[in-house]
Coordinates of C-alpha atoms in Angstrom, one line a residue:
M1343 CA 0.1 0.0 0.0
F1344 CA 3.0 2.3 -0.3
I1345 CA 4.6 4.2 -3.2
D1346 CA 8.4 5.3 -3.1
P1347 CA 8.6 8.2 -6.0
H1348 CA 12.4 8.4 -5.6
V1349 CA 14.4 5.4 -6.2
H1350 CA 17.9 5.2 -8.1
C1351 CA 17.6 1.7 -9.7
R1352 CA 20.9 2.3 -11.7
D1353 CA 21.1 -0.6 -14.1
G1354 CA 23.0 -0.3 -17.5
N1355 CA 26.7 0.6 -17.0
Q1356 CA 25.8 1.0 -13.3
S1357 CA 24.3 -2.5 -12.8
Y1358 CA 27.3 -3.5 -10.3
K1359 CA 25.6 -0.8 -7.8
E1360 CA 21.9 -1.8 -8.3
T1361 CA 19.6 -3.1 -11.0
I1362 CA 15.9 -2.6 -11.9
K1363 CA 15.1 -6.1 -11.2
H1364 CA 16.8 -6.1 -7.8
A1365 CA 15.3 -2.8 -6.8
L1366 CA 11.7 -4.0 -7.6
S1367 CA 12.5 -7.3 -5.7
V1368 CA 13.5 -5.2 -2.7
A1369 CA 10.5 -3.0 -3.2
Y1370 CA 8.1 -5.8 -3.3
R1371 CA 9.4 -7.3 -0.1
V1372 CA 9.1 -4.2 1.9
G1373 CA 5.6 -3.5 0.6
M1374 CA 5.6 -1.2 -2.2
S1375 CA 3.0 -0.9 -4.6
A1376 CA 5.0 1.2 -7.0
I1377 CA 8.3 3.1 -7.3
A1378 CA 9.7 5.5 -9.6
N1379 CA 13.3 5.5 -10.8
I1380 CA 15.5 8.8 -11.1
G1381 CA 16.8 9.3 -14.6
N1382 CA 20.7 10.2 -13.7
G1383 CA 22.1 6.7 -14.4
D1384 CA 24.2 5.5 -17.0
P1385 CA 22.8 6.0 -19.7
V1386 CA 21.2 8.8 -18.5
V1387 CA 17.4 8.8 -19.0
S1388 CA 17.2 12.0 -21.3
N1389 CA 15.9 10.6 -24.8
E1390 CA 13.6 8.1 -26.0
E1391 CA 16.2 5.4 -26.8
D1392 CA 17.6 5.5 -23.4
L1393 CA 14.0 5.4 -21.9
N1394 CA 13.0 2.2 -23.9
F1395 CA 16.5 0.7 -22.6
Y1396 CA 15.4 0.9 -19.0
L1397 CA 11.7 0.2 -19.8
D1398 CA 12.7 -3.2 -21.6
K1399 CA 14.4 -4.2 -18.2
V1400 CA 11.3 -3.4 -16.5
E1401 CA 9.4 -5.7 -18.7
K1402 CA 11.8 -8.5 -18.3
A1403 CA 11.8 -8.0 -14.5
N1404 CA 8.2 -9.1 -14.5
S1405 CA 7.6 -7.5 -11.1
P1406 CA 4.0 -6.9 -9.4
V1407 CA 5.7 -3.6 -8.4
D1408 CA 4.4 -0.7 -10.7
F1409 CA 7.3 0.9 -12.4
F1410 CA 7.8 4.7 -13.4
Q1411 CA 10.4 6.7 -14.9
W1412 CA 11.8 10.2 -14.3
M1413 CA 13.4 11.9 -17.4
G1414 CA 16.5 13.8 -16.8
I1415 CA 16.2 17.2 -17.9
T1416 CA 18.8 19.5 -19.5
S1417 CA 18.9 23.2 -20.5
D1418 CA 18.7 22.3 -24.3
P1419 CA 15.2 23.3 -25.5
K1420 CA 15.1 20.4 -28.0
Q1421 CA 15.7 18.0 -25.4
I1422 CA 13.1 19.6 -23.2
E1423 CA 10.3 19.5 -25.9
E1424 CA 11.2 15.9 -26.6
A1425 CA 10.7 15.1 -23.0
V1426 CA 7.4 16.7 -23.1
R1427 CA 6.3 14.6 -25.7
M1428 CA 7.3 11.6 -24.0
W1429 CA 5.4 12.7 -21.1
Y1430 CA 2.3 12.7 -22.9
E1431 CA 2.8 9.6 -24.9
Y1432 CA 4.5 7.2 -22.3
P1433 CA 2.4 6.4 -19.2
Q1434 CA 5.5 5.2 -17.3
V1435 CA 7.0 8.8 -17.6
I1436 CA 6.1 10.2 -14.3
G1437 CA 7.8 13.5 -14.8
F1438 CA 11.0 15.3 -15.2
K1439 CA 14.0 15.5 -12.6
M1440 CA 16.0 18.9 -12.7
F1441 CA 19.6 18.9 -10.7
A1442 CA 19.8 22.7 -9.6
G1443 CA 23.5 22.0 -8.7
H1444 CA 25.9 19.1 -9.1
S1445 CA 25.2 16.0 -7.4
V1446 CA 25.8 12.6 -8.7
G1447 CA 25.8 12.0 -12.6
N1448 CA 26.1 15.0 -15.1
L1449 CA 22.6 16.5 -15.2
G1450 CA 23.6 19.4 -13.1
I1451 CA 22.0 22.7 -14.4
I1452 CA 23.8 25.2 -12.2
E1453 CA 23.5 28.6 -14.0
R1454 CA 20.5 30.7 -13.0
K1455 CA 19.7 31.6 -16.6
K1456 CA 19.6 28.1 -17.7
Q1457 CA 17.2 27.0 -15.0
R1458 CA 15.1 29.9 -16.0
L1459 CA 15.1 28.6 -19.6
V1460 CA 13.9 25.2 -18.4
F1461 CA 10.8 26.7 -17.0
E1462 CA 10.3 29.0 -19.9
V1463 CA 10.4 26.0 -22.4
L1464 CA 8.2 23.8 -20.1
T1465 CA 5.9 26.8 -20.2
K1466 CA 6.0 27.4 -23.8
N1467 CA 5.0 23.7 -24.5
D1468 CA 2.2 23.8 -22.2
Y1469 CA 3.6 21.3 -19.7
K1470 CA 1.4 20.5 -16.7
G1471 CA 3.1 17.8 -15.1
V1472 CA 5.7 17.6 -12.4
L1473 CA 9.2 19.0 -12.2
M1474 CA 11.2 17.5 -9.3
T1475 CA 14.1 19.5 -8.2
H1476 CA 17.3 18.7 -6.4
C1477 CA 18.0 22.0 -4.9
E1478 CA 21.5 22.8 -3.8
K1479 CA 22.9 26.2 -5.1
E1480 CA 26.5 25.6 -6.7
D1481 CA 27.8 29.1 -5.2
Y1482 CA 27.7 27.6 -1.7
I1483 CA 29.2 24.2 -2.3
E1484 CA 32.8 23.4 -1.5
K1485 CA 34.4 20.9 -3.6
E1486 CA 37.0 19.5 -1.0
F1487 CA 36.0 16.5 0.8
D1488 CA 38.0 15.0 3.6
P1489 CA 37.6 11.2 3.9
K1490 CA 39.2 11.2 7.2
N1491 CA 36.7 13.6 8.5
P1492 CA 33.5 12.8 6.9
I1493 CA 31.4 15.5 8.6
S1494 CA 33.4 17.9 6.2
H1495 CA 30.7 16.8 3.7
C1496 CA 28.1 18.5 5.9
R1497 CA 29.8 21.8 6.0
N1498 CA 30.7 21.7 2.3
R1499 CA 27.0 21.8 1.4
P1500 CA 25.5 23.9 4.1
A1501 CA 21.8 24.4 4.5
I1502 CA 21.8 27.8 2.7
A1503 CA 22.6 26.0 -0.4
E1504 CA 19.3 24.2 -0.3
I1505 CA 17.4 27.1 0.9
T1506 CA 18.7 29.6 -1.6
S1507 CA 18.3 27.1 -4.5
A1508 CA 14.6 26.5 -3.5
S1509 CA 14.1 30.1 -3.4
D1510 CA 15.5 30.6 -7.0
I1511 CA 13.4 27.6 -8.4
L1512 CA 10.1 28.7 -7.2
G1513 CA 11.1 32.4 -8.2
D1514 CA 11.7 31.3 -11.7
A1515 CA 8.4 29.2 -11.9
L1516 CA 6.4 32.2 -10.8
E1517 CA 8.2 34.6 -13.1
S1518 CA 7.9 32.3 -16.2
G1519 CA 4.1 31.5 -15.6
Y1520 CA 5.0 27.7 -15.1
R1521 CA 1.6 25.7 -15.2
G1522 CA 2.8 22.5 -13.9
R1523 CA 3.9 21.3 -10.4
I1524 CA 7.1 21.5 -8.6
H1525 CA 8.4 19.0 -6.1
I1526 CA 11.0 19.8 -4.0
A1527 CA 12.9 16.2 -3.4
H1528 CA 14.5 15.2 -0.2
T1529 CA 14.0 18.4 1.6
S1530 CA 16.4 18.6 4.5
C1531 CA 15.7 22.0 6.0
P1532 CA 12.7 23.4 7.8
E1533 CA 13.2 26.7 6.1
T1534 CA 12.6 25.2 2.7
V1535 CA 9.3 23.5 3.8
E1536 CA 8.2 26.7 5.4
M1537 CA 9.1 28.7 2.2
R1538 CA 6.7 26.4 0.2
H1539 CA 3.6 27.2 2.5
R1540 CA 4.3 30.9 2.3
H1541 CA 4.8 31.1 -1.6
P1542 CA 2.4 32.4 -4.1
L1543 CA 2.4 28.9 -5.8
K1544 CA 2.0 26.8 -2.6
D1545 CA -0.9 24.8 -4.1
K1546 CA 1.3 23.6 -6.9
I1547 CA 4.3 23.0 -4.9
S1548 CA 5.2 19.7 -2.7
V1549 CA 7.9 18.9 -0.7
G1550 CA 9.2 15.3 0.3
V1551 CA 11.5 14.0 2.8
G1552 CA 13.6 10.7 3.2
P1553 CA 14.3 9.1 6.6
Q1554 CA 17.9 10.1 6.6
H1555 CA 16.6 13.7 7.3
I1556 CA 14.1 12.4 10.1
L1557 CA 16.2 10.0 11.9
M1558 CA 19.8 10.9 11.2
D1559 CA 21.8 14.2 12.3
D1560 CA 25.4 15.3 11.3
Q1561 CA 27.0 13.9 14.4
L1562 CA 26.7 10.4 12.8
M1563 CA 29.2 11.4 10.3
Y1564 CA 32.0 10.8 13.0
G1565 CA 33.2 7.4 13.4
G1566 CA 33.9 4.4 11.0
Q1567 CA 30.3 4.5 9.4
G1568 CA 30.4 8.1 8.6
I1569 CA 32.0 7.6 5.0
F1570 CA 29.0 5.5 4.2
R1571 CA 26.4 8.2 5.3
K1572 CA 27.7 10.8 2.8
K1573 CA 24.7 12.0 0.8
N1574 CA 23.3 14.9 -1.0
P1575 CA 21.8 17.2 0.7
P1576 CA 23.9 16.2 3.6
L1577 CA 22.8 15.3 7.0
R1578 CA 21.8 18.3 9.2
N1579 CA 22.3 19.5 12.6
M1580 CA 20.0 18.1 15.3
N1581 CA 18.0 21.3 15.6
R1582 CA 17.0 21.2 11.7
V1583 CA 16.3 17.3 12.4
M1584 CA 13.9 17.8 15.1
S1585 CA 12.2 20.7 13.4
M1586 CA 11.7 18.5 10.2
E1587 CA 10.4 15.8 12.3
D1588 CA 8.0 18.3 14.1
L1589 CA 6.9 19.5 10.5
L1590 CA 6.3 15.8 9.5
I1591 CA 3.9 15.5 12.7
K1592 CA 2.1 18.6 11.7
D1593 CA 1.4 17.3 8.1
N1594 CA 3.5 20.2 6.6
I1595 CA 5.5 17.6 4.6
D1596 CA 3.7 16.1 1.7
I1597 CA 5.2 12.6 1.1
Y1598 CA 7.8 10.3 1.8
E1599 CA 10.5 9.4 -0.6
S1600 CA 13.4 7.1 0.2
D1601 CA 16.0 8.5 -2.2
H1602 CA 17.4 5.0 -2.3
A1603 CA 20.7 5.5 -3.9
P1604 CA 23.3 2.6 -3.8
H1605 CA 27.0 2.8 -4.8
A1606 CA 29.7 0.1 -4.6
R1607 CA 31.6 -0.1 -1.4
K1608 CA 34.9 0.8 -3.2
E1609 CA 33.1 4.2 -4.5
K1610 CA 32.1 5.1 -1.0
E1611 CA 35.6 4.4 0.7
N1612 CA 37.6 5.5 -2.0
P1613 CA 37.8 8.5 -4.7
P1614 CA 35.2 9.6 -5.8
Y1615 CA 33.7 9.0 -2.4
L1616 CA 30.3 9.1 -4.0
S1617 CA 27.0 10.3 -2.1
G1618 CA 24.1 8.1 -1.6
F1619 CA 23.5 5.0 0.1
P1620 CA 20.7 1.9 0.1
Q1621 CA 17.3 3.0 1.8
L1622 CA 14.7 0.6 0.5
P1623 CA 15.7 -2.2 2.9
I1624 CA 14.9 -0.2 5.9
F1625 CA 11.5 1.2 4.9
P1626 CA 9.5 -1.2 7.3
L1627 CA 11.6 0.0 10.2
F1628 CA 10.9 3.8 9.2
L1629 CA 7.3 2.9 9.4
K1630 CA 7.5 1.5 12.7
F1631 CA 9.0 4.8 13.8
L1632 CA 6.2 6.7 12.0
K1633 CA 3.7 4.6 13.9
S1634 CA 5.0 6.2 16.9
K1635 CA 4.4 9.5 15.9
L1636 CA 1.6 9.6 13.5
S1637 CA -2.0 8.1 13.3
D1638 CA -2.4 5.4 10.6
K1639 CA -4.4 7.9 8.6
Q1640 CA -1.4 10.3 8.4
I1641 CA 0.8 7.5 7.3
K1642 CA -1.3 6.5 4.6
K1643 CA -1.5 10.1 3.3
L1644 CA 2.4 10.4 3.4
T1645 CA 3.4 7.2 1.9
F1646 CA 0.4 6.5 -0.7
E1647 CA -2.5 9.1 -0.9
R1648 CA -0.7 12.3 -1.3
T1649 CA 2.0 10.7 -3.6
K1650 CA -0.8 9.4 -5.9
E1651 CA -2.6 13.0 -5.9
I1652 CA 0.5 14.9 -6.6
F1653 CA 1.5 12.8 -9.5
S1654 CA -1.8 12.4 -11.0
P1655 CA -2.7 11.3 -13.7
K1656 CA 0.3 9.2 -13.8
L1657 CA -0.3 7.1 -10.7
D1658 CA -4.1 7.0 -10.9
K1659 CA -4.0 3.4 -11.7
V1660 CA -1.8 2.2 -8.6
K1661 CA -3.6 0.2 -6.1
P1662 CA -2.8 -0.6 -2.5
R1663 CA -1.7 -4.3 -2.1
P1664 CA -4.3 -6.4 -0.4
D1665 CA -1.6 -8.4 1.2
V1666 CA 0.1 -5.4 2.8
S1667 CA -1.2 -3.1 5.6
L1668 CA -0.1 -1.2 8.7
D1669 CA -1.5 -3.9 10.9
N1670 CA 1.0 -6.6 9.6
L1671 CA 3.9 -4.6 9.7
E1672 CA 5.8 -7.0 11.8
E1673 CA 5.7 -9.4 8.8
L1674 CA 7.6 -6.8 6.7
I1675 CA 10.0 -6.1 9.6
K1676 CA 11.0 -9.9 9.4
E1677 CA 12.3 -9.2 6.0
V1678 CA 14.5 -6.5 6.9
P1679 CA 17.6 -8.2 8.0
A1680 CA 18.1 -10.3 5.1
L1681 CA 17.4 -7.4 2.7
R1682 CA 20.2 -5.3 4.5
K1683 CA 22.6 -8.1 3.7
E1684 CA 21.9 -7.8 0.0
Y1685 CA 24.1 -4.7 -0.1
E1686 CA 27.7 -4.2 0.5
Y1687 CA 27.6 -1.9 3.4
D1688 CA 24.7 -0.6 5.6
A1689 CA 24.5 3.1 6.4
W1690 CA 21.8 2.5 8.8
E1691 CA 23.7 0.2 11.1
G1692 CA 23.5 1.5 14.7
V1693 CA 20.6 3.8 13.9
L1694 CA 17.8 1.4 12.9

C-alpha cells in the first residue's frame, strides 16, 4: 500500500551498484505498490532510446510492483520539448528531474539563466506535469571532501545551499508563468518546507522527505560509518532534524521518498567518495517509527494517498496491495535483516 517516488535503480553501466530487477524485488518485499526511478544513471534517461532501454528491463523483470521513470532534464530546448512529448505518450514517464546543482551524474544545471530557461520552455510547451528538483545552489558548495573527516561533507554543502536554490527555483516558476507542479525532493531544511507554505504557488508545490533527514543528524558522520552516510543533501544538525520531525508530525511535509541510492563500497571508501546509500531495505523500520509519531491515517497519506494526488494522472491506476497493511507491519519487518545484507554496506547500522 506504499509508493516510493524517488529510487535510483541504476542498471545499465551501473548494474554493479543496483539493477531495476533487484530494486523492484526489494521494493516488493518491503510492501511497495509502485516505485519511480530517477534518470541520472548511465545511460542517463534523457531521450527516447534510453527510456526504452530501461523500460525493456522493467518488462523482463516481470515484477508486480508498478514502475515509473523520471526523465532527466537538461537546458537544451529541443531535449525539453522531446521530453514533454514522451510525458504525454508514455504512461510510465512520471515527470522530469532537474538538478539545480551538481550531485551524482552529469545532469547539473547550475547557471540561473539556464534554470530559468527550463521553466520558459516547459511553459511554452504547455507542460502541466511535475518537475522534481534537487535544490543545492552551486555558489555555496565547497568541492574538497576530507574522507578522514566525513562531517566535512555537511559543512561543504550547507543548509543555505538548499534554501537559496529552492527560492531561486520557485521564483523562476512564478516569473515564467509555469503551469505544472514543482516537487522539491529530499528536503533537509525546515526553512525550505516553510518557504513552500508561504509561496504564491503553494498549491502547486510539494515537498518530500527521506528517512535520513528525520532520523539521522550530522554527528553520525563521525566514526567508521560516517563515510557510508555521505549523501546529497547531507545530514543536518540536530536542531534541523528535530524541526523536520515536527513539521512531519504536523502534516506540513507532503510525501515520503527514500532516495534509495546505492553505490559500490569501493566508491564510498575511495575516490570519488560518492554520495548516496541504500534506503529501501529499512522502510518497514521507518514505518515503525512513523507509527510511534503519526496516526495510521497520516501514514497512509504520507506514503500513498498524497503521492498519488501529486503525481496524478500518472499514478491514478496504482492500487494498494491487499497483502500489505500497517496492521501486519511485523511481517515486513521480518524481511529487513536479510534485505540489508543484499548490499555491500549498511549506512543505517546502529541507527535502525
